[in-house]
């Protein structure tokens, strides 16, 4: 039986508004949605635009909305959708550039704004760092973030409050704060100790739900909140004594 | 016109390593057809080799032993001075990466964890679970943000501009706007990656069409050892997604349809940890003999490793099996088959990543130094990308700072861009013709059937004539989409030209080399022949077709002996 794909099309230079185009095709059972729309592009309409690269859920290029779910098209098999109608749309919270391609720059800027690089707490030991395995395990959850933007697109706070930097950036920051090799100046707290930072999160966990790599960004946000409270309390005691 | 001191083409591991090495006084930019984090380096899983000796079983390891293993793995075709340098540098490079924040897995004593890998005498492959490429690419990208490197993403370089024997810039197609223009540069570094998608079954990302290699070839730079194509033994059946060698490093077994560990018959002492060329051939032989399952694949069994080890050391593999095949490797065996994985050959450069054209450098998979010879060892490609990425950055810096760079007149660059625009307009004017995707599938078929793991003269000759036919058909290709913005069809058309060249050079080299060495197995010449063939193949472009010449291998203290595992 044919699958009915409804794919959102929009070229802001030509079209007044986005519209859905219907395609019919017969993907193989284990084909991913990415493979299915590639086949549609190759055989039916080469002008259809979308991003992709690795096709194995490690590069983060093909984030989109499939039957209402924000996810990577490559890791969503057609079969797993349990429906013969498949609606494909671009990520929300970001501007459409063409068809399924959105402008990711606002998202990338939030990632860059938290200084996402190690700031070592001293000179590099000659024979490398010695780090407790368990401490490293704590950051592994967060280092698998692909910068795909799924959580940013799903976040209700991002959609209503332009100050909020979003889940991925905060989770990334937490990854460095928890890295035993990092010794960043505590000044970074002032940047995020506000509604545009850690206090903006509604804790509705949409980010955790949609993350294709199970990073659970909200864990990072909550982790930062806890750490900030601990630091503040410490200072309180210091002042008293 | 935009003018840079150095342009780096490709934002993978080699490109970012180069960018970080270039002096901050120089104006540098990285041009990539995708956002750098979507580069194929991200898919490397198992690890990166360095003789750190952290593993209790690796206390006696040394960079000399790493060198020796790499040369033996290469079937003695690697240049020994370059291998020595790479393996020696590996140790400080690993500590440097750790210092930049790369989250490597750890041993209980806190040192960087190391696992056994194919063809290696000691467990020397450093890893971050099975996501090593991903964490390294992200770490270096983070450092590029820190350094403020300029990136031009979703720009496809279409031509290398050579003027009076010197590289002076590139022509780029801006995928977002569909506009073409030229950029001047005193030096250009290609870190454009491999061509895996020339083959039907490949572990490579969909974007690996390989046009960088083709552009250098058309610009008059020879390609070296292109007949050496690595087939990875273990790709997920059907999807051909990579299942890391680390899975065998952690103790996984290869089983045929009788449930037997067949590697016993092919590499009795190394078993599943023999080099990739040997295992890939063994698997294909088993399948051909009727010992495969459904005559198509064999099994990789991880079940005896247990849930805990799989979840900790191979979480990515578990994820791949669950999402892409619908089962958990803790409970079921993984169906695997060999698939194209890596190119040992590439743009001919020396150990400083310099080519014979002044101002043009190359590093990483697109280049051939050669450190991998006829067969690359697992864990050496990330190493190659980082080490030679850095060297290419250093060489290009020295070249520009030493006054070697030339700035060409605007007219020369305009003319190149115009020529390209003309080509696009010609394509646009046609309203019927060949669909480039059809042609691409035909090319993949030819390469997989005729120039795969086992090769023979009749097939290779036939492949050459079929590629020639495709080239004729390609002249009739047209753009059906009638839109330049984010036009993947145009990207594919512009890269397909190069893919035809690359395929032709692979087959041509394979036909010329009448011996068996490393990944290149000739059914009609089943022995290695050091008297006639201990040499690099060089292929130059000419109007009349590829022209072959040869270059000596740099042999040092490791004399060629028979390879036994």
mmCIF file of N, CA, C and O in Angstrom, chain B residues 396-473:
data_model
loop_
_atom_site.group_PDB
_atom_site.id
_atom_site.type_symbol
_atom_site.label_atom_id
_atom_site.label_comp_id
_atom_site.label_asym_id
_atom_site.label_seq_id
_atom_site.Cartn_x
_atom_site.Cartn_y
_atom_site.Cartn_z
ATOM 1 N N UNK B 396 50.822 25.662 5.606
ATOM 2 C CA UNK B 396 50.200 26.765 4.874
ATOM 3 C C UNK B 396 50.572 28.103 5.525
ATOM 4 O O UNK B 396 50.850 29.088 4.830
ATOM 5 N N UNK B 397 50.605 28.133 6.869
ATOM 6 C CA UNK B 397 51.018 29.352 7.573
ATOM 7 C C UNK B 397 52.435 29.752 7.172
ATOM 8 O O UNK B 397 52.692 30.905 6.832
ATOM 9 N N UNK B 398 53.343 28.776 7.241
ATOM 10 C CA UNK B 398 54.740 29.065 6.890
ATOM 11 C C UNK B 398 54.855 29.569 5.467
ATOM 12 O O UNK B 398 55.615 30.496 5.174
ATOM 13 N N UNK B 399 54.076 28.951 4.598
ATOM 14 C CA UNK B 399 54.107 29.322 3.180
ATOM 15 C C UNK B 399 53.672 30.779 3.002
ATOM 16 O O UNK B 399 54.344 31.562 2.331
ATOM 17 N N UNK B 400 52.576 31.147 3.654
ATOM 18 C CA UNK B 400 52.054 32.518 3.496
ATOM 19 C C UNK B 400 52.958 33.522 4.220
ATOM 20 O O UNK B 400 53.309 34.568 3.669
ATOM 21 N N UNK B 401 53.356 33.174 5.440
ATOM 22 C CA UNK B 401 54.206 34.098 6.200
ATOM 23 C C UNK B 401 55.586 34.257 5.580
ATOM 24 O O UNK B 401 56.232 35.292 5.731
ATOM 25 N N UNK B 402 56.014 33.223 4.871
ATOM 26 C CA UNK B 402 57.302 33.301 4.179
ATOM 27 C C UNK B 402 57.194 34.035 2.842
ATOM 28 O O UNK B 402 58.153 34.084 2.076
ATOM 29 N N UNK B 403 56.025 34.566 2.545
ATOM 30 C CA UNK B 403 55.859 35.355 1.320
ATOM 31 C C UNK B 403 55.645 34.526 0.070
ATOM 32 O O UNK B 403 55.764 35.024 -1.051
ATOM 33 N N UNK B 404 55.331 33.254 0.254
ATOM 34 C CA UNK B 404 55.145 32.382 -0.914
ATOM 35 C C UNK B 404 53.836 32.606 -1.659
ATOM 36 O O UNK B 404 53.703 32.237 -2.825
ATOM 37 N N UNK B 405 52.852 33.201 -0.977
ATOM 38 C CA UNK B 405 51.525 33.349 -1.577
ATOM 39 C C UNK B 405 51.467 34.460 -2.606
ATOM 40 O O UNK B 405 52.205 35.445 -2.509
ATOM 41 N N UNK B 406 50.631 34.280 -3.612
ATOM 42 C CA UNK B 406 50.474 35.306 -4.647
ATOM 43 C C UNK B 406 49.016 35.726 -4.695
ATOM 44 O O UNK B 406 48.124 34.917 -4.501
ATOM 45 N N UNK B 407 48.793 36.990 -4.974
ATOM 46 C CA UNK B 407 47.414 37.448 -5.155
ATOM 47 C C UNK B 407 47.181 37.663 -6.641
ATOM 48 O O UNK B 407 47.877 38.465 -7.273
ATOM 49 N N UNK B 408 46.232 36.928 -7.163
ATOM 50 C CA UNK B 408 45.958 37.037 -8.600
ATOM 51 C C UNK B 408 45.041 38.229 -8.865
ATOM 52 O O UNK B 408 44.360 38.715 -7.958
ATOM 53 N N UNK B 409 45.042 38.689 -10.112
ATOM 54 C CA UNK B 409 44.161 39.796 -10.490
ATOM 55 C C UNK B 409 42.700 39.369 -10.436
ATOM 56 O O UNK B 409 42.378 38.201 -10.651
ATOM 57 N N UNK B 410 41.827 40.323 -10.125
ATOM 58 C CA UNK B 410 40.396 40.025 -10.041
ATOM 59 C C UNK B 410 39.872 39.341 -11.301
ATOM 60 O O UNK B 410 39.054 38.428 -11.217
ATOM 61 N N UNK B 411 40.369 39.800 -12.444
ATOM 62 C CA UNK B 411 39.848 39.283 -13.718
ATOM 63 C C UNK B 411 39.991 37.771 -13.851
ATOM 64 O O UNK B 411 39.115 37.100 -14.383
ATOM 65 N N UNK B 412 41.106 37.241 -13.313
ATOM 66 C CA UNK B 412 41.337 35.790 -13.402
ATOM 67 C C UNK B 412 40.270 35.039 -12.620
ATOM 68 O O UNK B 412 39.715 34.044 -13.084
ATOM 69 N N UNK B 413 39.965 35.549 -11.417
ATOM 70 C CA UNK B 413 38.978 34.869 -10.579
ATOM 71 C C UNK B 413 37.561 35.054 -11.107
ATOM 72 O O UNK B 413 36.761 34.127 -11.080
ATOM 73 N N UNK B 414 37.296 36.269 -11.605
ATOM 74 C CA UNK B 414 35.975 36.516 -12.199
ATOM 75 C C UNK B 414 35.725 35.557 -13.358
ATOM 76 O O UNK B 414 34.643 34.995 -13.504
ATOM 77 N N UNK B 415 36.764 35.390 -14.159
ATOM 78 C CA UNK B 415 36.628 34.542 -15.346
ATOM 79 C C UNK B 415 36.254 33.115 -14.949
ATOM 80 O O UNK B 415 35.407 32.481 -15.581
ATOM 81 N N UNK B 416 36.888 32.623 -13.877
ATOM 82 C CA UNK B 416 36.595 31.254 -13.415
ATOM 83 C C UNK B 416 35.148 31.133 -12.941
ATOM 84 O O UNK B 416 34.467 30.154 -13.239
ATOM 85 N N UNK B 417 34.704 32.139 -12.181
ATOM 86 C CA UNK B 417 33.324 32.104 -11.697
ATOM 87 C C UNK B 417 32.346 32.182 -12.872
ATOM 88 O O UNK B 417 31.330 31.490 -12.898
ATOM 89 N N UNK B 418 32.679 33.006 -13.856
ATOM 90 C CA UNK B 418 31.825 33.160 -15.042
ATOM 91 C C UNK B 418 31.691 31.840 -15.785
ATOM 92 O O UNK B 418 30.619 31.441 -16.217
ATOM 93 N N UNK B 419 32.836 31.168 -15.916
ATOM 94 C CA UNK B 419 32.851 29.897 -16.628
ATOM 95 C C UNK B 419 31.885 28.916 -15.939
ATOM 96 O O UNK B 419 31.151 28.187 -16.581
ATOM 97 N N UNK B 420 31.917 28.961 -14.630
ATOM 98 C CA UNK B 420 31.058 28.066 -13.854
ATOM 99 C C UNK B 420 29.581 28.446 -14.005
ATOM 100 O O UNK B 420 28.723 27.597 -14.195
ATOM 101 N N UNK B 421 29.325 29.761 -13.936
ATOM 102 C CA UNK B 421 27.950 30.235 -14.095
ATOM 103 C C UNK B 421 27.386 29.823 -15.445
ATOM 104 O O UNK B 421 26.223 29.439 -15.574
ATOM 105 N N UNK B 422 28.255 29.903 -16.443
ATOM 106 C CA UNK B 422 27.861 29.522 -17.798
ATOM 107 C C UNK B 422 27.370 28.066 -17.812
ATOM 108 O O UNK B 422 26.347 27.731 -18.412
ATOM 109 N N UNK B 423 28.146 27.240 -17.101
ATOM 110 C CA UNK B 423 27.822 25.812 -17.041
ATOM 111 C C UNK B 423 26.437 25.606 -16.401
ATOM 112 O O UNK B 423 25.633 24.808 -16.886
ATOM 113 N N UNK B 424 26.188 26.357 -15.339
ATOM 114 C CA UNK B 424 24.888 26.249 -14.655
ATOM 115 C C UNK B 424 23.768 26.684 -15.604
ATOM 116 O O UNK B 424 22.744 26.015 -15.733
ATOM 117 N N UNK B 425 23.991 27.814 -16.257
ATOM 118 C CA UNK B 425 22.960 28.328 -17.160
ATOM 119 C C UNK B 425 22.637 27.337 -18.268
ATOM 120 O O UNK B 425 21.480 27.159 -18.636
ATOM 121 N N UNK B 426 23.695 26.678 -18.765
ATOM 122 C CA UNK B 426 23.479 25.658 -19.804
ATOM 123 C C UNK B 426 22.589 24.537 -19.285
ATOM 124 O O UNK B 426 21.700 24.052 -19.980
ATOM 125 N N UNK B 427 22.867 24.135 -18.031
ATOM 126 C CA UNK B 427 22.074 23.061 -17.426
ATOM 127 C C UNK B 427 20.629 23.497 -17.251
ATOM 128 O O UNK B 427 19.692 22.736 -17.483
ATOM 129 N N UNK B 428 20.458 24.749 -16.855
ATOM 130 C CA UNK B 428 19.119 25.263 -16.591
ATOM 131 C C UNK B 428 18.293 25.378 -17.863
ATOM 132 O O UNK B 428 17.078 25.274 -17.843
ATOM 133 N N UNK B 429 18.979 25.645 -18.948
ATOM 134 C CA UNK B 429 18.242 25.876 -20.188
ATOM 135 C C UNK B 429 17.572 24.599 -20.726
ATOM 136 O O UNK B 429 16.562 24.652 -21.403
ATOM 137 N N UNK B 430 18.175 23.450 -20.389
ATOM 138 C CA UNK B 430 17.577 22.196 -20.872
ATOM 139 C C UNK B 430 16.306 21.910 -20.095
ATOM 140 O O UNK B 430 16.261 22.110 -18.883
ATOM 141 N N UNK B 431 15.259 21.458 -20.809
ATOM 142 C CA UNK B 431 14.079 21.095 -20.018
ATOM 143 C C UNK B 431 13.789 19.605 -20.017
ATOM 144 O O UNK B 431 12.767 19.151 -19.546
ATOM 145 N N UNK B 432 14.724 18.849 -20.560
ATOM 146 C CA UNK B 432 14.623 17.401 -20.388
ATOM 147 C C UNK B 432 16.025 16.824 -20.504
ATOM 148 O O UNK B 432 16.961 17.508 -20.908
ATOM 149 N N UNK B 433 16.148 15.562 -20.136
ATOM 150 C CA UNK B 433 17.458 14.919 -20.207
ATOM 151 C C UNK B 433 17.593 13.888 -19.118
ATOM 152 O O UNK B 433 16.604 13.332 -18.640
ATOM 153 N N UNK B 434 18.840 13.637 -18.731
ATOM 154 C CA UNK B 434 19.099 12.600 -17.729
ATOM 155 C C UNK B 434 18.938 13.158 -16.317
ATOM 156 O O UNK B 434 19.385 14.262 -16.020
ATOM 157 N N UNK B 435 18.321 12.355 -15.433
ATOM 158 C CA UNK B 435 18.218 12.696 -14.018
ATOM 159 C C UNK B 435 19.517 12.259 -13.335
ATOM 160 O O UNK B 435 19.925 11.109 -13.421
ATOM 161 N N UNK B 436 20.175 13.198 -12.669
ATOM 162 C CA UNK B 436 21.495 12.913 -12.099
ATOM 163 C C UNK B 436 21.439 11.818 -11.036
ATOM 164 O O UNK B 436 22.387 11.048 -10.870
ATOM 165 N N UNK B 437 20.320 11.732 -10.324
ATOM 166 C CA UNK B 437 20.231 10.682 -9.296
ATOM 167 C C UNK B 437 20.218 9.292 -9.931
ATOM 168 O O UNK B 437 20.792 8.354 -9.387
ATOM 169 N N UNK B 438 19.567 9.156 -11.085
ATOM 170 C CA UNK B 438 19.592 7.873 -11.805
ATOM 171 C C UNK B 438 21.017 7.497 -12.167
ATOM 172 O O UNK B 438 21.455 6.360 -11.997
ATOM 173 N N UNK B 439 21.746 8.501 -12.679
ATOM 174 C CA UNK B 439 23.128 8.247 -13.093
ATOM 175 C C UNK B 439 23.979 7.840 -11.888
ATOM 176 O O UNK B 439 24.818 6.950 -11.978
ATOM 177 N N UNK B 440 23.726 8.505 -10.772
ATOM 178 C CA UNK B 440 24.483 8.203 -9.557
ATOM 179 C C UNK B 440 24.272 6.752 -9.135
ATOM 180 O O UNK B 440 25.230 6.043 -8.810
ATOM 181 N N UNK B 441 23.021 6.284 -9.170
ATOM 182 C CA UNK B 441 22.766 4.885 -8.809
ATOM 183 C C UNK B 441 23.451 3.924 -9.775
ATOM 184 O O UNK B 441 23.966 2.881 -9.377
ATOM 185 N N UNK B 442 23.479 4.302 -11.038
ATOM 186 C CA UNK B 442 24.155 3.438 -12.017
ATOM 187 C C UNK B 442 25.649 3.341 -11.714
ATOM 188 O O UNK B 442 26.251 2.274 -11.767
ATOM 189 N N UNK B 443 26.242 4.485 -11.365
ATOM 190 C CA UNK B 443 27.675 4.496 -11.048
ATOM 191 C C UNK B 443 27.960 3.623 -9.824
ATOM 192 O O UNK B 443 28.909 2.825 -9.809
ATOM 193 N N UNK B 444 27.126 3.757 -8.799
ATOM 194 C CA UNK B 444 27.300 2.968 -7.573
ATOM 195 C C UNK B 444 27.254 1.471 -7.895
ATOM 196 O O UNK B 444 28.036 0.684 -7.348
ATOM 197 N N UNK B 445 26.332 1.105 -8.739
ATOM 198 C CA UNK B 445 26.197 -0.300 -9.147
ATOM 199 C C UNK B 445 27.473 -0.814 -9.798
ATOM 200 O O UNK B 445 27.984 -1.872 -9.451
ATOM 201 N N UNK B 446 27.956 -0.035 -10.738
ATOM 202 C CA UNK B 446 29.171 -0.434 -11.453
ATOM 203 C C UNK B 446 30.308 -0.650 -10.470
ATOM 204 O O UNK B 446 30.985 -1.682 -10.473
ATOM 205 N N UNK B 447 30.512 0.323 -9.579
ATOM 206 C CA UNK B 447 31.647 0.252 -8.655
ATOM 207 C C UNK B 447 31.509 -0.927 -7.691
ATOM 208 O O UNK B 447 32.490 -1.599 -7.382
ATOM 209 N N UNK B 448 30.303 -1.159 -7.214
ATOM 210 C CA UNK B 448 30.123 -2.232 -6.243
ATOM 211 C C UNK B 448 30.297 -3.608 -6.873
ATOM 212 O O UNK B 448 30.896 -4.501 -6.290
ATOM 213 N N UNK B 449 29.786 -3.748 -8.088
ATOM 214 C CA UNK B 449 29.846 -5.059 -8.731
ATOM 215 C C UNK B 449 31.219 -5.331 -9.335
ATOM 216 O O UNK B 449 31.749 -6.428 -9.233
ATOM 217 N N UNK B 450 31.813 -4.301 -9.919
ATOM 218 C CA UNK B 450 33.045 -4.539 -10.689
ATOM 219 C C UNK B 450 34.339 -4.160 -9.977
ATOM 220 O O UNK B 450 35.413 -4.566 -10.412
ATOM 221 N N UNK B 451 34.259 -3.325 -8.955
ATOM 222 C CA UNK B 451 35.511 -2.868 -8.323
ATOM 223 C C UNK B 451 35.397 -2.930 -6.812
ATOM 224 O O UNK B 451 35.763 -2.004 -6.098
ATOM 225 N N UNK B 452 34.862 -4.031 -6.317
ATOM 226 C CA UNK B 452 34.648 -4.213 -4.880
ATOM 227 C C UNK B 452 35.821 -4.889 -4.203
ATOM 228 O O UNK B 452 36.987 -4.599 -4.491
ATOM 229 N N UNK B 453 35.505 -5.840 -3.315
ATOM 230 C CA UNK B 453 36.542 -6.501 -2.520
ATOM 231 C C UNK B 453 37.422 -7.393 -3.392
ATOM 232 O O UNK B 453 38.644 -7.407 -3.262
ATOM 233 N N UNK B 454 36.784 -8.145 -4.300
ATOM 234 C CA UNK B 454 37.547 -9.011 -5.210
ATOM 235 C C UNK B 454 37.520 -8.416 -6.615
ATOM 236 O O UNK B 454 36.455 -8.023 -7.102
ATOM 237 N N UNK B 455 38.674 -8.368 -7.253
ATOM 238 C CA UNK B 455 38.760 -7.722 -8.565
ATOM 239 C C UNK B 455 39.412 -8.652 -9.586
ATOM 240 O O UNK B 455 40.245 -9.470 -9.241
ATOM 241 N N UNK B 456 39.026 -8.441 -10.849
ATOM 242 C CA UNK B 456 39.605 -9.241 -11.922
ATOM 243 C C UNK B 456 39.592 -8.405 -13.189
ATOM 244 O O UNK B 456 38.738 -7.532 -13.362
ATOM 245 N N UNK B 457 40.569 -8.676 -14.045
ATOM 246 C CA UNK B 457 40.780 -7.823 -15.216
ATOM 247 C C UNK B 457 39.511 -7.573 -16.032
ATOM 248 O O UNK B 457 39.195 -6.418 -16.356
ATOM 249 N N UNK B 458 38.775 -8.652 -16.337
ATOM 250 C CA UNK B 458 37.609 -8.513 -17.210
ATOM 251 C C UNK B 458 36.594 -7.529 -16.613
ATOM 252 O O UNK B 458 36.058 -6.667 -17.326
ATOM 253 N N UNK B 459 36.364 -7.653 -15.303
ATOM 254 C CA UNK B 459 35.415 -6.749 -14.639
ATOM 255 C C UNK B 459 35.887 -5.308 -14.688
ATOM 256 O O UNK B 459 35.105 -4.382 -14.929
ATOM 257 N N UNK B 460 37.172 -5.137 -14.415
ATOM 258 C CA UNK B 460 37.703 -3.773 -14.344
ATOM 259 C C UNK B 460 37.655 -3.098 -15.714
ATOM 260 O O UNK B 460 37.302 -1.918 -15.831
ATOM 261 N N UNK B 461 37.993 -3.863 -16.750
ATOM 262 C CA UNK B 461 37.944 -3.306 -18.104
ATOM 263 C C UNK B 461 36.508 -2.917 -18.456
ATOM 264 O O UNK B 461 36.252 -1.846 -19.006
ATOM 265 N N UNK B 462 35.605 -3.802 -18.080
ATOM 266 C CA UNK B 462 34.199 -3.552 -18.335
ATOM 267 C C UNK B 462 33.728 -2.296 -17.582
ATOM 268 O O UNK B 462 32.994 -1.460 -18.122
ATOM 269 N N UNK B 463 34.179 -2.171 -16.340
ATOM 270 C CA UNK B 463 33.801 -1.005 -15.526
ATOM 271 C C UNK B 463 34.251 0.289 -16.208
ATOM 272 O O UNK B 463 33.509 1.264 -16.261
ATOM 273 N N UNK B 464 35.461 0.269 -16.751
ATOM 274 C CA UNK B 464 35.967 1.477 -17.418
ATOM 275 C C UNK B 464 35.065 1.883 -18.579
ATOM 276 O O UNK B 464 34.751 3.067 -18.745
ATOM 277 N N UNK B 465 34.641 0.890 -19.371
ATOM 278 C CA UNK B 465 33.794 1.276 -20.506
ATOM 279 C C UNK B 465 32.405 1.716 -20.049
ATOM 280 O O UNK B 465 31.821 2.628 -20.616
ATOM 281 N N UNK B 466 31.922 1.103 -18.991
ATOM 282 C CA UNK B 466 30.616 1.545 -18.468
ATOM 283 C C UNK B 466 30.670 2.967 -17.891
ATOM 284 O O UNK B 466 29.724 3.740 -18.027
ATOM 285 N N UNK B 467 31.799 3.281 -17.242
ATOM 286 C CA UNK B 467 31.948 4.646 -16.706
ATOM 287 C C UNK B 467 31.997 5.648 -17.868
ATOM 288 O O UNK B 467 31.411 6.732 -17.808
ATOM 289 N N UNK B 468 32.688 5.251 -18.947
ATOM 290 C CA UNK B 468 32.754 6.127 -20.129
ATOM 291 C C UNK B 468 31.349 6.380 -20.701
ATOM 292 O O UNK B 468 31.018 7.501 -21.097
ATOM 293 N N UNK B 469 30.526 5.333 -20.709
ATOM 294 C CA UNK B 469 29.151 5.496 -21.194
ATOM 295 C C UNK B 469 28.348 6.459 -20.310
ATOM 296 O O UNK B 469 27.611 7.304 -20.801
ATOM 297 N N UNK B 470 28.565 6.292 -18.997
ATOM 298 C CA UNK B 470 27.870 7.190 -18.063
ATOM 299 C C UNK B 470 28.267 8.637 -18.288
ATOM 300 O O UNK B 470 27.459 9.556 -18.189
ATOM 301 N N UNK B 471 29.549 8.827 -18.602
ATOM 302 C CA UNK B 471 30.038 10.186 -18.849
ATOM 303 C C UNK B 471 29.311 10.811 -20.045
ATOM 304 O O UNK B 471 28.972 11.990 -20.036
ATOM 305 N N UNK B 472 29.062 9.983 -21.040
ATOM 306 C CA UNK B 472 28.303 10.475 -22.207
ATOM 307 C C UNK B 472 26.883 10.857 -21.793
ATOM 308 O O UNK B 472 26.371 11.910 -22.157
ATOM 309 N N UNK B 473 26.265 9.968 -21.007
ATOM 310 C CA UNK B 473 24.897 10.250 -20.543
ATOM 311 C C UNK B 473 24.857 11.522 -19.713
ATOM 312 O O UNK B 473 23.907 12.294 -19.768
#
